[in-house]
mmCIF file of C-alpha atoms in Angstrom:
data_model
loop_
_atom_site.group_PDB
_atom_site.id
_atom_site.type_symbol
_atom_site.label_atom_id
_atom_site.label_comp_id
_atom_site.label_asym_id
_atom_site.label_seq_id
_atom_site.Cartn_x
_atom_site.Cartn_y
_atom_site.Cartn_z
ATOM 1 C CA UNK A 101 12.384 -2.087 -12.321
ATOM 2 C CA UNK A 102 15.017 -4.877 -12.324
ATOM 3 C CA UNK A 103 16.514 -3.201 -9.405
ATOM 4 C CA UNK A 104 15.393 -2.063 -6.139
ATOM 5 C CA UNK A 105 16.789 1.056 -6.604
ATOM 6 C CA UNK A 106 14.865 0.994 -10.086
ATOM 7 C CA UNK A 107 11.256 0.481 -8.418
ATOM 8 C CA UNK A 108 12.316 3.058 -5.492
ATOM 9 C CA UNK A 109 12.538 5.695 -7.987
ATOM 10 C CA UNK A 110 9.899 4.506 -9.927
ATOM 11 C CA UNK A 111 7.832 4.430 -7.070
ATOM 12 C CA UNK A 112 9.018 7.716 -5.659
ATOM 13 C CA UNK A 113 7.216 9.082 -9.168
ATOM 14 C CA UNK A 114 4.431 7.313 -8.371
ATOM 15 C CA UNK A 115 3.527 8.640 -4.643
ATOM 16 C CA UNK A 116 4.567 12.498 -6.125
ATOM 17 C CA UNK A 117 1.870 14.620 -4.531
ATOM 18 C CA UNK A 118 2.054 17.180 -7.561
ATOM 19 C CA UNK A 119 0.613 14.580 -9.631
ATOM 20 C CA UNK A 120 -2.766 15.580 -7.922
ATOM 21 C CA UNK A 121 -2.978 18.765 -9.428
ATOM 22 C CA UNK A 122 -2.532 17.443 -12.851
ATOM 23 C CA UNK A 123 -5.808 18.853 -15.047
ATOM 24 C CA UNK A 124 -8.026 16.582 -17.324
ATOM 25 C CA UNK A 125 -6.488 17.969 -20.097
ATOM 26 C CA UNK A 126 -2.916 17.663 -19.214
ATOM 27 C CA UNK A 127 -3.451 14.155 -18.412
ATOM 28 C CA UNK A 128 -4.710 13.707 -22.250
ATOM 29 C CA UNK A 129 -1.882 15.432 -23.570
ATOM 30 C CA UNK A 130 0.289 13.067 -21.191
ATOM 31 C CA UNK A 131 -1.562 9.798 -22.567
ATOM 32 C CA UNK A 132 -1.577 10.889 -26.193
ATOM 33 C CA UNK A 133 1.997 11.590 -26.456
ATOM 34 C CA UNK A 134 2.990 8.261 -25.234
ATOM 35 C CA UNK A 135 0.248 6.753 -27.540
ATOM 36 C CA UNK A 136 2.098 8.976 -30.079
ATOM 37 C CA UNK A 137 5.443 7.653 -29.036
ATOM 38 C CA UNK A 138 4.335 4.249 -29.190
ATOM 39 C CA UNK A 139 2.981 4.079 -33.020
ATOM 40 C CA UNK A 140 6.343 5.752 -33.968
ATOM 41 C CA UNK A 141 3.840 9.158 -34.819
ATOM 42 C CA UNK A 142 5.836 11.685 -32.265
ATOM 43 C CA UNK A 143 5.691 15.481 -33.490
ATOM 44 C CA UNK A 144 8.686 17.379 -33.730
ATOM 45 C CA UNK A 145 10.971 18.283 -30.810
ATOM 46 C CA UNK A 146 10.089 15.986 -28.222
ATOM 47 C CA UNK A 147 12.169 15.568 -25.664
ATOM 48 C CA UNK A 148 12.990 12.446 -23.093
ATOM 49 C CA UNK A 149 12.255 14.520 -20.442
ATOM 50 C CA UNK A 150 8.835 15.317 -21.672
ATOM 51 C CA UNK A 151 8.330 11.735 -22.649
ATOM 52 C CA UNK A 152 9.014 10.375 -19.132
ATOM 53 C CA UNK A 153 6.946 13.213 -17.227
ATOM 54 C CA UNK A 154 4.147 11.683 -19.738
ATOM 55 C CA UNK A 155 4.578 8.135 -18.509
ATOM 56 C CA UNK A 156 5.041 9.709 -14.808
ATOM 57 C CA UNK A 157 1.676 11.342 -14.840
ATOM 58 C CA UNK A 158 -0.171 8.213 -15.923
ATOM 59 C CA UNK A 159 1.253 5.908 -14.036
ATOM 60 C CA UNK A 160 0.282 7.593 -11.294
ATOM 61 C CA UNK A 161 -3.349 8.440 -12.586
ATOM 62 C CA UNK A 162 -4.483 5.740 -14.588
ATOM 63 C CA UNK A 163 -5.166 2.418 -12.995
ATOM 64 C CA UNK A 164 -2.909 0.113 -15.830
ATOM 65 C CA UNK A 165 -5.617 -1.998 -16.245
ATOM 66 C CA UNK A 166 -9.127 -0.498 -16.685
ATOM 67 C CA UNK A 167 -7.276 2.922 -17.785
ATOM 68 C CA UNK A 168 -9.198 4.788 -15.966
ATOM 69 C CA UNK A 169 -8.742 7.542 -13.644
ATOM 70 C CA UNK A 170 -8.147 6.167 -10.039
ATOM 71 C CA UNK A 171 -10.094 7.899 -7.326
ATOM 72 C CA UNK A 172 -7.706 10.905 -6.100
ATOM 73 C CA UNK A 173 -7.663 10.039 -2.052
ATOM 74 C CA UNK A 174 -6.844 5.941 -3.480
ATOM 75 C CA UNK A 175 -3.916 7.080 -5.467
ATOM 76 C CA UNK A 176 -1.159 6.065 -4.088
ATOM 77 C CA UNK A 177 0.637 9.940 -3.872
ATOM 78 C CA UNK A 178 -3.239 10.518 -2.375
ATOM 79 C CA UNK A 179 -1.449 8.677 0.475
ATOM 80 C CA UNK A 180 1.127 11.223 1.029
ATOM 81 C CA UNK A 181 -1.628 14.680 0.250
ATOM 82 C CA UNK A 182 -3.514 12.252 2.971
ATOM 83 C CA UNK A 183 -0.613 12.345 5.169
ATOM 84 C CA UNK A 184 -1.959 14.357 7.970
ATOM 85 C CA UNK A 185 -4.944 12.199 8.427
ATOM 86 C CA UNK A 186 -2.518 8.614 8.549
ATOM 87 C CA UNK A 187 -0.636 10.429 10.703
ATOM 88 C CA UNK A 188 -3.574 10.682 12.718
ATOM 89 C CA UNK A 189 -4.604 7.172 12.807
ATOM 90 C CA UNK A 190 -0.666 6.008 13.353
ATOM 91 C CA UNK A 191 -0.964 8.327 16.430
ATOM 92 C CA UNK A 192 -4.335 7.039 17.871
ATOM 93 C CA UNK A 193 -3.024 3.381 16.853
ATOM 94 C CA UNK A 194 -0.004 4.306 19.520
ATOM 95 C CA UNK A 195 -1.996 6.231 21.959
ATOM 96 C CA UNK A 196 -1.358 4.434 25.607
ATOM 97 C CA UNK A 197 -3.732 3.080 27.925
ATOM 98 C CA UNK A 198 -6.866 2.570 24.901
ATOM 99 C CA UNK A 199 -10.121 1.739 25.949
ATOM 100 C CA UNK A 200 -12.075 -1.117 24.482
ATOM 101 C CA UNK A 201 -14.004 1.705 21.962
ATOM 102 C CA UNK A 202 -10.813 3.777 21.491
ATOM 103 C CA UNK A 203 -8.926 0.472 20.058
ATOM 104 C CA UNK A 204 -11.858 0.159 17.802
ATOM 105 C CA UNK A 205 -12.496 3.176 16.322
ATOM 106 C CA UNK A 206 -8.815 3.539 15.154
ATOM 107 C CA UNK A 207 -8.640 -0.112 13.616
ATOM 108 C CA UNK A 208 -11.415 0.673 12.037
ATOM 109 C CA UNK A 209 -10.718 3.835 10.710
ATOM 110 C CA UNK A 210 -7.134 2.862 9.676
ATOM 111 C CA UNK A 211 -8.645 -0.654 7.920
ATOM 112 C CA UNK A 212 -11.189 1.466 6.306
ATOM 113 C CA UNK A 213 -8.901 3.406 4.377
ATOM 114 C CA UNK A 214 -6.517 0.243 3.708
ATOM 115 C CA UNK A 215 -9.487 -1.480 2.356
ATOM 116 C CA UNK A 216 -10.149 1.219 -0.278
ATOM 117 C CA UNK A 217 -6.449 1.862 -1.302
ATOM 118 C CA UNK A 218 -6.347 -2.326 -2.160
ATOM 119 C CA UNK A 219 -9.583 -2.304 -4.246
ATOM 120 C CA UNK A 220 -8.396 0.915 -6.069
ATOM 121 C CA UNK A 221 -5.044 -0.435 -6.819
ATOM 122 C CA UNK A 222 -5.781 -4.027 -7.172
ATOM 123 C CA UNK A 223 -5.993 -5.915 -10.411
ATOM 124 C CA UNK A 224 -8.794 -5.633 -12.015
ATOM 125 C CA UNK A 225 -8.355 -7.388 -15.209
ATOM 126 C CA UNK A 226 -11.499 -9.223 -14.096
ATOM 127 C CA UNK A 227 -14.421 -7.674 -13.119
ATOM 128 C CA UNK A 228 -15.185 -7.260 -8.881
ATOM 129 C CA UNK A 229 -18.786 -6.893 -7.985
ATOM 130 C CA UNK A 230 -19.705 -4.677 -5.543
ATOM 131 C CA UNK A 231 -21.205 -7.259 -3.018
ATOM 132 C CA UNK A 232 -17.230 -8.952 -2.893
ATOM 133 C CA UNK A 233 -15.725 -5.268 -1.769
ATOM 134 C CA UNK A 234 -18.520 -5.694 0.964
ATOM 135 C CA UNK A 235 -17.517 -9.117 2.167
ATOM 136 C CA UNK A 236 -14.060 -7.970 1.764
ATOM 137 C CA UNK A 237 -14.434 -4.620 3.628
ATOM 138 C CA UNK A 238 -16.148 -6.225 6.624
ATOM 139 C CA UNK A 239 -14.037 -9.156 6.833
ATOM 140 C CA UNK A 240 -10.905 -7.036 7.270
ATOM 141 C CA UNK A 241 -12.460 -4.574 9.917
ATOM 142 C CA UNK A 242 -13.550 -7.482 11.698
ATOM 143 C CA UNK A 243 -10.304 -9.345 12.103
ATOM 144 C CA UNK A 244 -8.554 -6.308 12.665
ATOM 145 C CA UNK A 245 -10.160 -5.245 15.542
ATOM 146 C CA UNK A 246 -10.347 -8.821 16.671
ATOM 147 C CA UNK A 247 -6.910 -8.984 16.588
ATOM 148 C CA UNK A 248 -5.815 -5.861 18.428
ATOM 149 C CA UNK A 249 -8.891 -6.186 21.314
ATOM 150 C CA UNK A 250 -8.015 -10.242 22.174
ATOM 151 C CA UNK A 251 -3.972 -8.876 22.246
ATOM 152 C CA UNK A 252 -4.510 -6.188 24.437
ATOM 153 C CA UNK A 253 -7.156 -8.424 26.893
ATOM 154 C CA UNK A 254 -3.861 -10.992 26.968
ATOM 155 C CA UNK A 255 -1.321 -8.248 28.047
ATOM 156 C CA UNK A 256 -3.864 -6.576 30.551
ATOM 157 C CA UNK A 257 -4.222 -10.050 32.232
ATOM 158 C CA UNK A 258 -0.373 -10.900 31.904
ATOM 159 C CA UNK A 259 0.126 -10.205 36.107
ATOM 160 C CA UNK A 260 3.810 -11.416 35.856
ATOM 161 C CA UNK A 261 4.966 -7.805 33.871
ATOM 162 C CA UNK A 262 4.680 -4.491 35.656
ATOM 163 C CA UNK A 263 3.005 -1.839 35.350
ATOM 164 C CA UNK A 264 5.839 -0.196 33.087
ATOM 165 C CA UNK A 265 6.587 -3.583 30.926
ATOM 166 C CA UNK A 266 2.706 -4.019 30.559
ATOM 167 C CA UNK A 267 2.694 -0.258 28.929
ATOM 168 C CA UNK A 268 5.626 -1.129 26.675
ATOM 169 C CA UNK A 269 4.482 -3.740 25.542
ATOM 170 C CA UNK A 270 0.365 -2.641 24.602
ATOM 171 C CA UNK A 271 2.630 0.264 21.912
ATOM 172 C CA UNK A 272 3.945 -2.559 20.181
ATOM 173 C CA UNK A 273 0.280 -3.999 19.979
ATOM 174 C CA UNK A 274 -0.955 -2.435 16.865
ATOM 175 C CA UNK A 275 1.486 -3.883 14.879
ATOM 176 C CA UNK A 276 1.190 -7.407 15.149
ATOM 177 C CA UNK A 277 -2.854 -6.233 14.659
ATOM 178 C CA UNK A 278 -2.192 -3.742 11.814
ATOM 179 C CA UNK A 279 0.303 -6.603 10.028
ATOM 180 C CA UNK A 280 -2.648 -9.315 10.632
ATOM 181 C CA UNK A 281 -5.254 -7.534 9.438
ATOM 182 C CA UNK A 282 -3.338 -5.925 6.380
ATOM 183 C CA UNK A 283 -2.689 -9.392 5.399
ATOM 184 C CA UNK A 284 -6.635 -10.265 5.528
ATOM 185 C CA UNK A 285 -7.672 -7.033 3.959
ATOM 186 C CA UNK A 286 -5.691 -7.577 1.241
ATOM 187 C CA UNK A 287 -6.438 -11.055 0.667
ATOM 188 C CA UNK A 288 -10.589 -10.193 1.347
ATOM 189 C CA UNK A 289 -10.476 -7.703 -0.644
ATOM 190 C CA UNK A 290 -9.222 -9.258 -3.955
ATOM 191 C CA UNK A 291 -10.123 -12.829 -3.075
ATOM 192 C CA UNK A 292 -11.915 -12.798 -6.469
ATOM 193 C CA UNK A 293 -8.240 -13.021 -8.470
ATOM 194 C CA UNK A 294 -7.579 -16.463 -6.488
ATOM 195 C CA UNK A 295 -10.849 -17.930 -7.934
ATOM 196 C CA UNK A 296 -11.015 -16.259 -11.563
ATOM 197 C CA UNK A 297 -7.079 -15.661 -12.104
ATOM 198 C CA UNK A 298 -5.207 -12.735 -13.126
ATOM 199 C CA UNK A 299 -4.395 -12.090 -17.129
ATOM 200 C CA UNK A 300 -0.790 -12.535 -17.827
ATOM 201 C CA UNK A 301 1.316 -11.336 -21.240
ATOM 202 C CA UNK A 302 3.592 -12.189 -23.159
ATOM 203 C CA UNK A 303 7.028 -10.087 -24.120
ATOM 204 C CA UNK A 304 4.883 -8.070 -26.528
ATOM 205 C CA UNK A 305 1.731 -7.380 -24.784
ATOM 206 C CA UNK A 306 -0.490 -9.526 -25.773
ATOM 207 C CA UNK A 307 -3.051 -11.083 -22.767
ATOM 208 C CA UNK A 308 -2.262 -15.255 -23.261
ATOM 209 C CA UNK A 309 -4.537 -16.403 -20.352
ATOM 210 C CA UNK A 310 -5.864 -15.988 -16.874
ATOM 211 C CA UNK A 311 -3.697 -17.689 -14.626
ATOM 212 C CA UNK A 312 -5.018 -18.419 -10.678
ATOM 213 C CA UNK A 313 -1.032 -19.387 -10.039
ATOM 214 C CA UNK A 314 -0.151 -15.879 -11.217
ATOM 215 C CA UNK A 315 -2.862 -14.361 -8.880
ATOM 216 C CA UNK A 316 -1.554 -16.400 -5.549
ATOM 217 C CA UNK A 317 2.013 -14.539 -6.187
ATOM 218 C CA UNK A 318 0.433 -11.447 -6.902
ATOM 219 C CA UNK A 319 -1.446 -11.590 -3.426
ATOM 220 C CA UNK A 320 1.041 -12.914 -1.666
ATOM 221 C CA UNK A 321 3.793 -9.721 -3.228
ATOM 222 C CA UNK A 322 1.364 -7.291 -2.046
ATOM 223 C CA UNK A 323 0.549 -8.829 1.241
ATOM 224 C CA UNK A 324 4.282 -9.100 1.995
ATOM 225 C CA UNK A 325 4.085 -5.045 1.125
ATOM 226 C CA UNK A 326 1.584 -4.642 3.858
ATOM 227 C CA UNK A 327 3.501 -6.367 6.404
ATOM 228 C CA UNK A 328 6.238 -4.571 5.669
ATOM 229 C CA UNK A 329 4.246 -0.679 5.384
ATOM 230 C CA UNK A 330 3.475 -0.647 8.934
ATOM 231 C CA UNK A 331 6.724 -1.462 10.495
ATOM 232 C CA UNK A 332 8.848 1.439 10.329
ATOM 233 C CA UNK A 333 5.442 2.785 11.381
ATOM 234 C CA UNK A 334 4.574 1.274 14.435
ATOM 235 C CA UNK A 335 7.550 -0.292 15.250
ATOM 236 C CA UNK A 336 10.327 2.428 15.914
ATOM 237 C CA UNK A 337 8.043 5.280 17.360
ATOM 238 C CA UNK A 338 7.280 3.303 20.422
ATOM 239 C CA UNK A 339 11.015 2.689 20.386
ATOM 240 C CA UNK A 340 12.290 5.729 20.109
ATOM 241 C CA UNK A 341 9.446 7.350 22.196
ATOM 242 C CA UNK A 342 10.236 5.070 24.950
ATOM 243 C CA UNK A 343 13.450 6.466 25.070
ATOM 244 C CA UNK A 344 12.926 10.139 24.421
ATOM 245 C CA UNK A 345 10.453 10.130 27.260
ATOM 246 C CA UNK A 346 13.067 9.295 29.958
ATOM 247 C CA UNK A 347 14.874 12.584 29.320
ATOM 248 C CA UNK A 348 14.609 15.599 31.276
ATOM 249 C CA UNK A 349 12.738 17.324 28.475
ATOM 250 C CA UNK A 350 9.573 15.549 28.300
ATOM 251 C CA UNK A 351 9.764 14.623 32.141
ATOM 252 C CA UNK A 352 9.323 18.253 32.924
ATOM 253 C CA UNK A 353 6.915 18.811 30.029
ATOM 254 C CA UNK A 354 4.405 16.051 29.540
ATOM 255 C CA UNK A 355 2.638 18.151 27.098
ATOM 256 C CA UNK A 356 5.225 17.756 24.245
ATOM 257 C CA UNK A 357 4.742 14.041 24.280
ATOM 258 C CA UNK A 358 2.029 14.014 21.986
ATOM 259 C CA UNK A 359 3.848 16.371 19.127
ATOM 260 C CA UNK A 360 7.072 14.904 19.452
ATOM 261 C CA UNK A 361 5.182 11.489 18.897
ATOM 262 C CA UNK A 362 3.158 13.018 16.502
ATOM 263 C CA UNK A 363 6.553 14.474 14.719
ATOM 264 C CA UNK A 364 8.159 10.868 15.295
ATOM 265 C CA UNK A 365 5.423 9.015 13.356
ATOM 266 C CA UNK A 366 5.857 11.308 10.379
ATOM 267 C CA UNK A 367 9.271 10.839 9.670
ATOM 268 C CA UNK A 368 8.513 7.109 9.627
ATOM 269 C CA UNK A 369 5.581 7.074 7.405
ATOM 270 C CA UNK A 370 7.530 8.886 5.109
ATOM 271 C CA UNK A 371 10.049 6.717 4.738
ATOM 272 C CA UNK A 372 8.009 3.331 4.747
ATOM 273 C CA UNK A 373 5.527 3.986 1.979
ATOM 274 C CA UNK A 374 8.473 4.451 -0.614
ATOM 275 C CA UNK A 375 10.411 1.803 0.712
ATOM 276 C CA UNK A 376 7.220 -1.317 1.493
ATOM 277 C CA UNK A 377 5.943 -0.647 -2.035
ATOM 278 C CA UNK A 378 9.331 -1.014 -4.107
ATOM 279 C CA UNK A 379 9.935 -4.360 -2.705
ATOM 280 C CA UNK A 380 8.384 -6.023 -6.086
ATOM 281 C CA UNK A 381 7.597 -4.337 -9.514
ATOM 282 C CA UNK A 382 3.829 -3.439 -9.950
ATOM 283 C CA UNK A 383 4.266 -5.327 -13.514
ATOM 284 C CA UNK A 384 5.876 -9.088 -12.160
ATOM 285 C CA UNK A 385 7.339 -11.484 -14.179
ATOM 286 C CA UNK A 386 7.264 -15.246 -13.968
ATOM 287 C CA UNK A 387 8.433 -18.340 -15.840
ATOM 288 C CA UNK A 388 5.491 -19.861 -17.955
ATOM 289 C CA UNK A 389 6.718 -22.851 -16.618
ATOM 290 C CA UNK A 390 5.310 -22.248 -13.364
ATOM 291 C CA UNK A 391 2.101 -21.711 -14.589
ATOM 292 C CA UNK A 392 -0.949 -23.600 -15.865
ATOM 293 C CA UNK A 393 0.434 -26.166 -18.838
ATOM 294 C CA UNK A 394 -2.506 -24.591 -20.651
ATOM 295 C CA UNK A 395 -0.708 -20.869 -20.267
ATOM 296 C CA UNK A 396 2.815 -22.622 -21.192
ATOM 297 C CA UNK A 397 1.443 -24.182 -24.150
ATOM 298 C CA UNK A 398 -0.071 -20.819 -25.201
ATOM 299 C CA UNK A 399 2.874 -18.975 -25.713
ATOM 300 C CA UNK A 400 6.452 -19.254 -26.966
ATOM 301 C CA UNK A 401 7.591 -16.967 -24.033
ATOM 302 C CA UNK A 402 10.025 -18.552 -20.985
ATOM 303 C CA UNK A 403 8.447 -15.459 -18.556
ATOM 304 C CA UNK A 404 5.539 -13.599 -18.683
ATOM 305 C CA UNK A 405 3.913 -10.411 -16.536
ATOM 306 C CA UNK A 406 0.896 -9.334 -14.782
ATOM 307 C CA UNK A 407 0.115 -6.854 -12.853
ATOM 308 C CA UNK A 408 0.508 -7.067 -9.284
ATOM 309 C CA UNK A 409 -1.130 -4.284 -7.905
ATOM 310 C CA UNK A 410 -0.220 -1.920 -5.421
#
């Protein structure tokens, strides 16, 4: 995962739907082999291939720190069986002309789900009460909807655009709202990391503290992921739609609009997802150096990792 082209393949195994369909016991057989493979105990006849399918199928299953099964819909290649409903809140987050309770309802539902996919993916090397994913939940929705009501209240009562500019502009709206809010969901959400820390280890796996430094770049890697999910998202459909609905084709048949944006808004969600989440490695590395002196005392290591979450 040195490479981006390393963690977009990696990743790309990660968000593969068919790893939903993987049974109970295939996922044992999938953990034991590479528990197998890892005390030098392999049976006969292995193969790489079968070896890296292993590792596939639990890296997309397990959550790497608990090691336990992550919630199917929170998985991240839940997002893509899940596709048809995100590409149902993309489209509602685009729809023109929203009313007050229309703008609402789809930041909520869209921060809803965004605030379940951080907790399930977040590090949780330290515990998370129940009452934090609350605060966290709430806090998000909140400043989400905020966000998107008080920026579409400034461009209704912007009189110097017309009519046409005014519409153009409310599209790009959600953005700017979805970006916001993604930033405060994920930092509600996982707040807890900034005030307990985050374990980091060494070059052989072993845990050599719980570092609040380590937690503030983990954070601020997966907000930068947020910001950059909901671009290609809600940035080039109202670009492209813009365009497309100046031609003769949708002029002469408004009722297309709505597939063809519908259409529009899948291609780009399914080429954000893979590309917003392999901007960093899930497993980080940073110079001790950087850390606590109690953490660079601890260890003979120049870097260590933690887990970033996705």
């Amino acid at each position: 995962q040195t490479s981006f082209y390393g963690r977009f393949r990696h990743f790309l195994d990660i968000i593969d739907p068919r790893t939903l369909f993987v049974t109970e016991s295939r996922l044992k057989e999938a953990v034991q082999l590479l528990e197998d493979y890892k005390h030098g105990t392999l049976p006969p006849g292995v193969t790489n291939k079968e070896l890296w399918e292993a590792q596939k199928i639990k890296q997309a299953i397990i959550h790497p720190d608990t090691n336990e099964t992550i919630f199917m819909p929170f998985r991240m290649s839940g997002m893509v069986l899940m596709r048809k409903s995100l590409l149902l809140q993309v489209v509602g987050l685009l729809l023109p002309n929203q009313t007050l309770a229309s703008t609402v309802f789809w930041q909520w539902l869209n921060q809803s789900h965004n605030a379940c996919v951080n907790y399930a993916n977040r590090n949780a090397t330290k515990p998370s009460p129940t009452s934090k994913f609350i605060q966290g939940y709430l806090g998000a929705v909140i400043s989400a909807v905020s966000i998107a009501v008080g920026l579409n209240v400034l461009v209704q009562r912007a009189n110097k655009f017309t009519p046409a500019t005014r519409l153009l502009i409310q599209r790009f709206v959600p953005f700017p709202a979805v970006a916001s809010a993604n930033i405060c969901n994920v930092v509600l959400m996982r707040h807890t990391e900034l005030e307990e820390g985050i374990d980091v280890l060494d070059n052989k796996g072993n845990i050599v503290g719980s570092s609040r430094i380590a937690a503030k770049h983990a954070l601020l890697e997966t907000a930068l992921t947020r910001v950059v999910l909901p671009m290609p998202i809600l940035v080039l459909p109202p670009i492209i739609m813009s365009i497309l609905e100046k031609t003769s084709l949708l002029r002469s048949r408004p009722r297309m609009i709505l597939p063809v944006q519908s259409l529009v808004c899948l291609a780009a969600f399914g080429l954000a997802l893979p590309l917003a989440i392999s901007l960093f490695p899930q497993m980080s590395e940073i110079e001790t150096s950087r850390l606590e002196p109690e953490i660079a005392m601890a260890t003979t290591s120049k870097t260590v990792v933690y887990n970033k979450g996705l």
